Amino acid sequence: MAAAIATAAALGLGVDDAVVLHDSNRIAVRLRPCDVLARIAYVAHRAAAEFEVEVARRLAGTDGPVAALEPRVEPRVYVRDGFVVTLWRYYEPVPSPELTPAEYARALVRLHAGMRQVDVSAPHFTDRVAQARSLVGDRARTPELGEAERGLLGDALTRLSRAIGDRGADEQLLHGEPHPGNVLRTRTGQLFIDLETCCRGPVEFDIAHAPEQVGEHYPAADPDLLRQCRILTLAIATTWRWDRDDQLPNGRRLGEQWLDQIRAALGH
């Protein structure tokens, strides 16, 4: 937080205090009174932060519903005291009912349309799978994962990734993790955040992160492919919860619940 405050102050943004909005593998804080959202991570996270800024810069020229970088400063990654800091517009949340599946689907359609307009080098969704498989196979990094569970995750990641690839569906730039936690309700509508997870793949890979009924409202979504993507994305997320360095609150409890869901989905 001190690094974010110092960075903003050096750029001429008035900062009297900072309010933590999210604390996990990265910290998000609201700087006041300048009303800027600062995202802070260790400097080892610099490449991912630079990728996110580049994607956001390119999407700014489209109609894609994404959160914008702070327009009063240069749109780049700032490094200070061993941390990387990125500065974004702060959007006052709008208290309102939960997004309906139809609203969620329309926002995703707009997001994907905007992403088809930009040319940016991004990893393939199978690269994400490979990272998860590497973690499953590394007992030193996942010491509390049981052998039966390790086998379940490894098998799910391998078989589903191959099955999805074999379908030969059209692919494009995706958000990568457009789950409800990465959607803001604002006065200007729904906005997606956390663009560092962008990857390439079928749109069903993105839809799989949304609530189940959203897929019914997304035009031409393949139900069978979507089901496979739902199980695959759940297996990826479950794997991260068993990383000894995972900092998600209640992450281990979620990992246990998700293992049960994967077993049920695969009939184990």
XYZ file of C-alpha atoms in Angstrom:
268
model
C 0.000 0.000 0.000
C 2.852 2.365 0.798
C 4.310 1.705 -2.660
C 0.967 2.524 -4.305
C 0.508 5.711 -2.291
C 4.039 6.878 -3.060
C 3.629 6.081 -6.770
C 0.375 8.029 -7.047
C 1.729 10.968 -5.076
C 4.828 11.169 -7.299
C 2.489 11.385 -10.312
C 0.615 14.321 -8.831
C -2.460 12.424 -7.709
C -3.763 13.534 -4.330
C -3.718 10.717 -1.768
C -4.761 11.117 1.856
C -5.681 7.521 2.562
C -6.101 4.084 0.973
C -8.868 1.522 1.431
C -8.211 -2.163 0.729
C -10.861 -3.554 -1.628
C -9.356 -6.971 -2.310
C -6.498 -8.880 -0.706
C -5.341 -12.124 -2.293
C -2.380 -12.868 -4.570
C -2.565 -9.171 -5.439
C -3.904 -6.227 -3.468
C -6.425 -3.743 -4.869
C -6.823 -0.448 -3.018
C -8.875 2.685 -3.546
C -6.749 5.799 -3.245
C -8.580 8.870 -2.001
C -9.412 11.661 -2.678
C -8.035 11.174 -6.222
C -10.337 8.126 -6.578
C -7.885 5.820 -8.314
C -7.804 2.049 -8.070
C -4.258 0.781 -7.526
C -3.368 -2.847 -8.051
C -0.186 -3.978 -6.340
C 1.853 -7.175 -6.654
C 5.400 -8.345 -6.046
C 7.854 -7.326 -8.749
C 8.035 -10.972 -9.887
C 4.518 -10.359 -11.208
C 5.736 -7.623 -13.582
C 5.308 -9.538 -16.862
C 1.687 -10.381 -16.049
C 0.988 -6.760 -15.061
C 2.515 -5.471 -18.301
C 0.423 -7.940 -20.306
C -2.742 -6.780 -18.529
C -1.969 -3.116 -19.219
C -1.303 -3.841 -22.895
C -4.590 -5.699 -23.287
C -6.479 -2.899 -21.519
C -4.852 -0.271 -23.749
C -5.882 -2.094 -26.892
C -9.422 -2.819 -25.710
C -9.898 0.863 -24.850
C -10.412 1.490 -28.560
C -13.303 -0.967 -28.798
C -16.813 -1.140 -27.385
C -15.749 -3.947 -25.070
C -17.096 -3.566 -21.505
C -13.793 -3.489 -19.623
C -12.448 -1.350 -16.786
C -10.221 1.477 -18.005
C -6.737 2.510 -16.977
C -6.467 5.815 -15.074
C -6.460 8.506 -17.816
C -4.550 11.146 -15.783
C -1.263 9.216 -15.844
C 0.787 7.290 -18.381
C -0.773 3.836 -18.886
C 2.061 1.581 -17.821
C 3.435 -0.544 -14.967
C 5.166 1.400 -12.196
C 7.874 -0.266 -10.100
C 8.591 0.867 -6.550
C 10.233 -0.766 -3.533
C 10.015 -4.307 -4.886
C 6.401 -3.991 -6.043
C 4.634 -3.372 -9.346
C 1.743 -0.914 -9.321
C -0.872 -0.315 -11.999
C -3.394 2.528 -11.789
C -7.010 2.215 -12.956
C -10.180 4.250 -12.953
C -12.188 3.705 -9.800
C -15.832 2.831 -10.418
C -18.331 3.380 -7.650
C -20.241 0.094 -7.318
C -23.971 0.271 -7.926
C -26.070 -1.605 -5.374
C -28.457 -3.626 -7.479
C -29.826 -7.139 -7.849
C -27.594 -9.901 -9.132
C -26.993 -9.935 -12.869
C -29.580 -11.967 -14.720
C -28.217 -14.740 -16.964
C -29.366 -12.787 -20.026
C -27.558 -9.612 -18.887
C -24.414 -11.601 -18.141
C -24.523 -13.258 -21.568
C -24.992 -9.915 -23.358
C -21.991 -8.471 -21.528
C -19.871 -11.474 -22.537
C -20.993 -11.180 -26.162
C -19.900 -7.525 -26.188
C -16.604 -8.401 -24.514
C -15.828 -11.114 -27.059
C -16.784 -8.842 -29.957
C -14.333 -6.222 -28.711
C -11.610 -8.815 -28.222
C -11.970 -9.963 -31.810
C -10.964 -6.446 -32.880
C -7.569 -6.386 -31.166
C -4.336 -8.054 -32.157
C -2.394 -9.082 -29.074
C -0.147 -12.064 -28.442
C -1.746 -14.187 -25.717
C -1.208 -17.706 -24.368
C -3.495 -20.536 -25.439
C -5.903 -22.018 -22.926
C -3.866 -25.233 -23.111
C -0.912 -23.302 -21.666
C -3.048 -22.697 -18.586
C -3.795 -26.415 -18.473
C -0.093 -27.238 -18.755
C 0.676 -24.964 -15.794
C -1.976 -26.714 -13.724
C -0.685 -30.154 -14.731
C 2.834 -29.121 -13.730
C 1.540 -28.085 -10.319
C -0.359 -31.353 -9.867
C 2.811 -33.275 -10.665
C 4.956 -31.283 -8.229
C 4.460 -32.848 -4.797
C 6.741 -30.278 -3.186
C 4.403 -27.467 -4.234
C 1.193 -29.401 -3.468
C 2.186 -31.391 -0.363
C -1.348 -31.670 1.073
C -2.947 -33.041 -2.087
C -3.737 -36.741 -1.654
C -2.588 -39.260 -4.247
C -6.105 -40.213 -5.318
C -7.003 -36.531 -5.722
C -3.747 -35.892 -7.568
C -4.646 -38.637 -10.023
C -8.191 -37.294 -10.428
C -6.999 -33.784 -11.251
C -4.217 -34.941 -13.552
C -6.588 -37.185 -15.507
C -9.285 -34.489 -15.763
C -6.834 -31.856 -16.983
C -5.281 -34.135 -19.609
C -8.430 -35.798 -20.989
C -10.647 -32.713 -21.094
C -8.000 -30.472 -22.632
C -7.437 -33.012 -25.392
C -11.165 -33.531 -25.956
C -11.821 -29.796 -26.236
C -8.950 -29.321 -28.661
C -10.117 -32.242 -30.798
C -13.482 -30.562 -31.380
C -11.825 -27.952 -33.601
C -14.067 -25.082 -32.463
C -13.357 -21.512 -33.562
C -10.956 -19.724 -31.232
C -10.320 -16.098 -30.320
C -8.925 -13.858 -27.585
C -10.763 -14.518 -24.305
C -10.910 -12.930 -20.865
C -9.801 -16.227 -19.345
C -11.683 -15.945 -16.042
C -14.875 -13.853 -16.454
C -16.474 -15.208 -13.278
C -18.862 -13.032 -11.204
C -15.990 -11.796 -9.029
C -14.472 -10.179 -12.129
C -17.617 -8.291 -13.145
C -18.355 -4.805 -11.784
C -21.849 -3.280 -11.708
C -21.388 0.419 -12.484
C -23.500 3.375 -13.580
C -22.332 2.734 -17.144
C -23.207 -0.965 -17.032
C -21.248 -4.145 -16.433
C -17.457 -3.977 -16.729
C -14.957 -6.839 -16.681
C -11.740 -6.536 -14.668
C -8.565 -8.636 -14.165
C -7.383 -8.918 -17.761
C -4.096 -10.623 -16.911
C -5.798 -14.001 -17.423
C -6.517 -13.362 -21.133
C -5.850 -16.343 -23.382
C -6.961 -17.806 -26.692
C -9.556 -20.529 -27.056
C -13.231 -21.217 -27.805
C -15.750 -18.789 -26.295
C -17.173 -21.704 -24.303
C -14.004 -21.625 -22.176
C -15.016 -18.131 -21.018
C -18.715 -18.919 -20.650
C -17.751 -21.841 -18.400
C -16.679 -19.368 -15.698
C -20.101 -17.731 -15.573
C -23.174 -19.032 -13.711
C -24.616 -22.100 -15.398
C -27.701 -20.507 -16.982
C -25.631 -17.871 -18.793
C -24.713 -20.383 -21.488
C -28.380 -20.748 -22.422
C -28.469 -17.054 -23.402
C -25.149 -16.903 -25.269
C -25.888 -17.216 -29.017
C -24.677 -20.448 -30.631
C -22.821 -21.719 -27.565
C -22.173 -25.472 -27.908
C -23.736 -27.181 -24.839
C -21.484 -30.262 -24.978
C -18.322 -28.202 -25.413
C -19.481 -25.892 -22.636
C -19.943 -28.831 -20.264
C -16.404 -30.040 -20.968
C -15.033 -26.529 -20.450
C -16.889 -26.190 -17.131
C -15.244 -29.301 -15.737
C -11.840 -28.294 -17.129
C -11.941 -24.771 -15.695
C -13.058 -26.183 -12.358
C -10.107 -28.590 -12.399
C -7.703 -25.712 -13.136
C -9.113 -23.564 -10.323
C -9.061 -26.525 -7.929
C -5.401 -27.176 -8.673
C -4.413 -23.631 -7.634
C -6.175 -24.065 -4.300
C -3.728 -26.850 -3.393
C -0.633 -24.791 -4.152
C 1.222 -24.360 -0.858
C 1.642 -20.654 -1.712
C -2.012 -20.000 -2.536
C -3.298 -16.964 -0.655
C -6.989 -17.068 -1.528
C -9.070 -16.817 1.659
C -10.699 -20.197 2.433
C -8.879 -21.585 -0.593
C -8.270 -25.044 0.856
C -11.923 -25.461 1.839
C -12.960 -24.467 -1.677
C -10.445 -26.935 -3.115
C -12.048 -29.785 -1.175
C -15.553 -28.791 -2.291
C -14.486 -28.508 -5.916
C -12.827 -31.929 -5.845
C -16.211 -33.391 -4.869
C -17.860 -31.549 -7.768
C -15.274 -32.885 -10.235
C -15.808 -36.440 -8.989
C -19.547 -36.083 -9.460
C -19.183 -34.530 -12.941
C -16.860 -37.308 -14.104
C -18.834 -40.087 -12.415
C -16.004 -41.090 -10.053
